[in-house]
Amino acid sequence: MAGLIYDEVELFVICLLLGMVLAFFYDGIRILRLFFKHKDWLVDLEDLFFWLFTAWMAFRTLFIYNRGALRGYAFMGMFLGVVIYALTLSRLLLFIAEKLVPYWTKGKKIFQKPFVLLFRLVRKSLKNMVTEVKIAVKGR
């Protein structure tokens, strides 16, 4: 009997940790969205894949640790894991990420500038070549 209770406590703790890990993973997606602009359809697609992954992990965990039986305390453990993470580490990570965004934007612009200049030079050269070819074709 005690072994059964220990198994249930183990499942609850694992689900608690799973909730924290999944919330951490979603915070990673949110931080990427802060650093890189996303179109609405891409945000929707990212969210769809995240929720499919979340469902797969939840039911995989239940299948491995509880032979696939759905238990309310397992879902409560996942929910509490998300809540505990959101109230503690999530706030800190997002605060730090928001403070780093301006520096990232400046650094990105400095890094992009040589590539933008190179692209403009190549584009101008190609336009000149196309113009010369058009003149040569018309002259025939």
PDB file of C-alpha atoms in Angstrom:
ATOM      1  CA  MET A   1       0.000   0.000   0.000  1.00  0.00           C
ATOM      2  CA  ALA A   2       2.814   2.393   0.888  1.00  0.00           C
ATOM      3  CA  GLY A   3       4.455   1.656  -2.478  1.00  0.00           C
ATOM      4  CA  LEU A   4       1.316   2.756  -4.273  1.00  0.00           C
ATOM      5  CA  ILE A   5       1.269   6.037  -2.364  1.00  0.00           C
ATOM      6  CA  TYR A   6       4.954   6.602  -3.136  1.00  0.00           C
ATOM      7  CA  ASP A   7       4.238   6.001  -6.827  1.00  0.00           C
ATOM      8  CA  GLU A   8       1.449   8.564  -6.753  1.00  0.00           C
ATOM      9  CA  VAL A   9       3.642  11.105  -4.964  1.00  0.00           C
ATOM     10  CA  GLU A  10       6.393  10.440  -7.508  1.00  0.00           C
ATOM     11  CA  LEU A  11       3.944  11.051 -10.369  1.00  0.00           C
ATOM     12  CA  PHE A  12       2.759  14.288  -8.720  1.00  0.00           C
ATOM     13  CA  VAL A  13       6.334  15.576  -8.318  1.00  0.00           C
ATOM     14  CA  ILE A  14       7.242  14.603 -11.880  1.00  0.00           C
ATOM     15  CA  CYS A  15       4.148  16.384 -13.186  1.00  0.00           C
ATOM     16  CA  LEU A  16       5.038  19.416 -11.058  1.00  0.00           C
ATOM     17  CA  LEU A  17       8.505  19.479 -12.648  1.00  0.00           C
ATOM     18  CA  LEU A  18       7.029  18.886 -16.106  1.00  0.00           C
ATOM     19  CA  GLY A  19       4.785  21.923 -15.657  1.00  0.00           C
ATOM     20  CA  MET A  20       7.815  24.018 -14.705  1.00  0.00           C
ATOM     21  CA  VAL A  21       9.848  22.778 -17.675  1.00  0.00           C
ATOM     22  CA  LEU A  22       7.030  23.397 -20.139  1.00  0.00           C
ATOM     23  CA  ALA A  23       6.500  26.922 -18.763  1.00  0.00           C
ATOM     24  CA  PHE A  24      10.257  27.544 -19.040  1.00  0.00           C
ATOM     25  CA  PHE A  25      10.158  26.336 -22.644  1.00  0.00           C
ATOM     26  CA  TYR A  26       7.298  28.719 -23.422  1.00  0.00           C
ATOM     27  CA  ASP A  27       9.216  31.573 -21.799  1.00  0.00           C
ATOM     28  CA  GLY A  28      12.026  30.786 -24.231  1.00  0.00           C
ATOM     29  CA  ILE A  29       9.579  31.238 -27.086  1.00  0.00           C
ATOM     30  CA  ARG A  30       8.353  34.506 -25.561  1.00  0.00           C
ATOM     31  CA  ILE A  31      11.915  35.792 -25.183  1.00  0.00           C
ATOM     32  CA  LEU A  32      12.671  34.921 -28.815  1.00  0.00           C
ATOM     33  CA  ARG A  33       9.608  36.933 -29.790  1.00  0.00           C
ATOM     34  CA  LEU A  34      11.025  39.913 -27.896  1.00  0.00           C
ATOM     35  CA  PHE A  35      14.340  39.719 -29.750  1.00  0.00           C
ATOM     36  CA  PHE A  36      12.996  38.853 -33.209  1.00  0.00           C
ATOM     37  CA  LYS A  37       9.839  40.341 -34.679  1.00  0.00           C
ATOM     38  CA  HIS A  38       7.294  37.710 -35.701  1.00  0.00           C
ATOM     39  CA  LYS A  39       4.346  37.913 -38.034  1.00  0.00           C
ATOM     40  CA  ASP A  40       0.980  36.910 -36.574  1.00  0.00           C
ATOM     41  CA  TRP A  41       0.733  33.672 -38.552  1.00  0.00           C
ATOM     42  CA  LEU A  42       4.187  32.618 -37.308  1.00  0.00           C
ATOM     43  CA  VAL A  43       3.205  33.294 -33.689  1.00  0.00           C
ATOM     44  CA  ASP A  44       0.088  31.170 -34.229  1.00  0.00           C
ATOM     45  CA  LEU A  45       2.174  28.379 -35.743  1.00  0.00           C
ATOM     46  CA  GLU A  46       4.683  28.494 -32.865  1.00  0.00           C
ATOM     47  CA  ASP A  47       1.851  28.322 -30.348  1.00  0.00           C
ATOM     48  CA  LEU A  48       0.251  25.410 -32.183  1.00  0.00           C
ATOM     49  CA  PHE A  49       3.509  23.441 -32.132  1.00  0.00           C
ATOM     50  CA  PHE A  50       4.073  24.323 -28.469  1.00  0.00           C
ATOM     51  CA  TRP A  51       0.630  23.054 -27.458  1.00  0.00           C
ATOM     52  CA  LEU A  52       1.002  19.892 -29.515  1.00  0.00           C
ATOM     53  CA  PHE A  53       4.359  19.298 -27.833  1.00  0.00           C
ATOM     54  CA  THR A  54       2.823  20.020 -24.417  1.00  0.00           C
ATOM     55  CA  ALA A  55      -0.009  17.553 -24.985  1.00  0.00           C
ATOM     56  CA  TRP A  56       2.430  14.921 -26.208  1.00  0.00           C
ATOM     57  CA  MET A  57       4.695  15.382 -23.170  1.00  0.00           C
ATOM     58  CA  ALA A  58       1.786  15.323 -20.717  1.00  0.00           C
ATOM     59  CA  PHE A  59       0.281  12.120 -22.048  1.00  0.00           C
ATOM     60  CA  ARG A  60       3.699  10.535 -22.571  1.00  0.00           C
ATOM     61  CA  THR A  61       4.506  11.223 -18.914  1.00  0.00           C
ATOM     62  CA  LEU A  62       1.171   9.804 -17.802  1.00  0.00           C
ATOM     63  CA  PHE A  63       1.693   6.745 -19.973  1.00  0.00           C
ATOM     64  CA  ILE A  64       5.194   6.058 -18.660  1.00  0.00           C
ATOM     65  CA  TYR A  65       4.558   6.704 -14.966  1.00  0.00           C
ATOM     66  CA  ASN A  66       0.900   5.745 -14.633  1.00  0.00           C
ATOM     67  CA  ARG A  67       0.250   3.283 -17.468  1.00  0.00           C
ATOM     68  CA  GLY A  68      -1.812   5.908 -19.288  1.00  0.00           C
ATOM     69  CA  ALA A  69      -4.390   6.415 -16.549  1.00  0.00           C
ATOM     70  CA  LEU A  70      -5.582   9.989 -16.265  1.00  0.00           C
ATOM     71  CA  ARG A  71      -5.336  11.284 -12.719  1.00  0.00           C
ATOM     72  CA  GLY A  72      -6.587  14.633 -11.515  1.00  0.00           C
ATOM     73  CA  TYR A  73      -3.644  15.112  -9.177  1.00  0.00           C
ATOM     74  CA  ALA A  74      -1.244  14.686 -12.116  1.00  0.00           C
ATOM     75  CA  PHE A  75      -2.895  17.536 -14.011  1.00  0.00           C
ATOM     76  CA  MET A  76      -3.015  19.564 -10.785  1.00  0.00           C
ATOM     77  CA  GLY A  77       0.735  18.961 -10.401  1.00  0.00           C
ATOM     78  CA  MET A  78       1.384  20.254 -13.920  1.00  0.00           C
ATOM     79  CA  PHE A  79      -0.815  23.283 -13.279  1.00  0.00           C
ATOM     80  CA  LEU A  80       0.901  24.039  -9.954  1.00  0.00           C
ATOM     81  CA  GLY A  81       4.299  23.661 -11.644  1.00  0.00           C
ATOM     82  CA  VAL A  82       3.347  26.285 -14.201  1.00  0.00           C
ATOM     83  CA  VAL A  83       1.977  28.610 -11.503  1.00  0.00           C
ATOM     84  CA  ILE A  84       5.039  28.246  -9.264  1.00  0.00           C
ATOM     85  CA  TYR A  85       7.365  28.877 -12.200  1.00  0.00           C
ATOM     86  CA  ALA A  86       5.304  31.849 -13.429  1.00  0.00           C
ATOM     87  CA  LEU A  87       5.369  33.489 -10.005  1.00  0.00           C
ATOM     88  CA  THR A  88       9.106  33.003  -9.464  1.00  0.00           C
ATOM     89  CA  LEU A  89      11.667  32.421 -12.202  1.00  0.00           C
ATOM     90  CA  SER A  90       9.530  33.525 -15.146  1.00  0.00           C
ATOM     91  CA  ARG A  91       9.250  37.092 -13.907  1.00  0.00           C
ATOM     92  CA  LEU A  92      13.004  37.296 -13.413  1.00  0.00           C
ATOM     93  CA  LEU A  93      13.830  35.880 -16.850  1.00  0.00           C
ATOM     94  CA  LEU A  94      11.404  38.172 -18.668  1.00  0.00           C
ATOM     95  CA  PHE A  95      12.626  41.196 -16.707  1.00  0.00           C
ATOM     96  CA  ILE A  96      16.232  40.473 -17.708  1.00  0.00           C
ATOM     97  CA  ALA A  97      15.229  39.811 -21.328  1.00  0.00           C
ATOM     98  CA  GLU A  98      13.304  43.091 -21.548  1.00  0.00           C
ATOM     99  CA  LYS A  99      16.350  44.961 -20.235  1.00  0.00           C
ATOM    100  CA  LEU A 100      18.567  43.304 -22.869  1.00  0.00           C
ATOM    101  CA  VAL A 101      16.328  44.080 -25.875  1.00  0.00           C
ATOM    102  CA  PRO A 102      17.677  47.631 -26.484  1.00  0.00           C
ATOM    103  CA  TYR A 103      21.270  46.365 -26.413  1.00  0.00           C
ATOM    104  CA  TRP A 104      20.341  43.531 -28.742  1.00  0.00           C
ATOM    105  CA  THR A 105      18.735  45.971 -31.173  1.00  0.00           C
ATOM    106  CA  LYS A 106      21.842  48.196 -31.213  1.00  0.00           C
ATOM    107  CA  GLY A 107      24.171  45.230 -31.625  1.00  0.00           C
ATOM    108  CA  LYS A 108      22.022  43.765 -34.383  1.00  0.00           C
ATOM    109  CA  LYS A 109      22.096  47.050 -36.285  1.00  0.00           C
ATOM    110  CA  ILE A 110      25.886  47.280 -35.989  1.00  0.00           C
ATOM    111  CA  PHE A 111      26.241  43.688 -37.171  1.00  0.00           C
ATOM    112  CA  GLN A 112      23.783  44.149 -40.056  1.00  0.00           C
ATOM    113  CA  LYS A 113      25.273  47.365 -41.409  1.00  0.00           C
ATOM    114  CA  PRO A 114      28.172  45.782 -43.376  1.00  0.00           C
ATOM    115  CA  PHE A 115      25.796  43.240 -44.906  1.00  0.00           C
ATOM    116  CA  VAL A 116      23.299  45.935 -45.877  1.00  0.00           C
ATOM    117  CA  LEU A 117      26.066  47.977 -47.515  1.00  0.00           C
ATOM    118  CA  LEU A 118      27.344  44.890 -49.356  1.00  0.00           C
ATOM    119  CA  PHE A 119      23.815  44.053 -50.521  1.00  0.00           C
ATOM    120  CA  ARG A 120      23.295  47.598 -51.832  1.00  0.00           C
ATOM    121  CA  LEU A 121      26.614  47.472 -53.682  1.00  0.00           C
ATOM    122  CA  VAL A 122      25.787  44.109 -55.285  1.00  0.00           C
ATOM    123  CA  ARG A 123      22.287  45.259 -56.198  1.00  0.00           C
ATOM    124  CA  LYS A 124      23.624  48.459 -57.789  1.00  0.00           C
ATOM    125  CA  SER A 125      26.222  46.495 -59.748  1.00  0.00           C
ATOM    126  CA  LEU A 126      23.592  44.044 -60.978  1.00  0.00           C
ATOM    127  CA  LYS A 127      21.304  46.888 -62.044  1.00  0.00           C
ATOM    128  CA  ASN A 128      24.175  48.443 -63.996  1.00  0.00           C
ATOM    129  CA  MET A 129      24.905  45.088 -65.673  1.00  0.00           C
ATOM    130  CA  VAL A 130      21.244  44.608 -66.587  1.00  0.00           C
ATOM    131  CA  THR A 131      21.126  48.116 -68.055  1.00  0.00           C
ATOM    132  CA  GLU A 132      24.254  47.454 -70.114  1.00  0.00           C
ATOM    133  CA  VAL A 133      22.831  44.165 -71.386  1.00  0.00           C
ATOM    134  CA  LYS A 134      19.558  45.860 -72.376  1.00  0.00           C
ATOM    135  CA  ILE A 135      21.491  48.544 -74.284  1.00  0.00           C
ATOM    136  CA  ALA A 136      23.619  45.918 -75.995  1.00  0.00           C
ATOM    137  CA  VAL A 137      20.537  43.866 -76.983  1.00  0.00           C
ATOM    138  CA  LYS A 138      18.761  46.952 -78.382  1.00  0.00           C
ATOM    139  CA  GLY A 139      21.878  47.957 -80.344  1.00  0.00           C
ATOM    140  CA  ARG A 140      21.849  44.706 -82.378  1.00  0.00           C
TER     141      ARG A 140
END
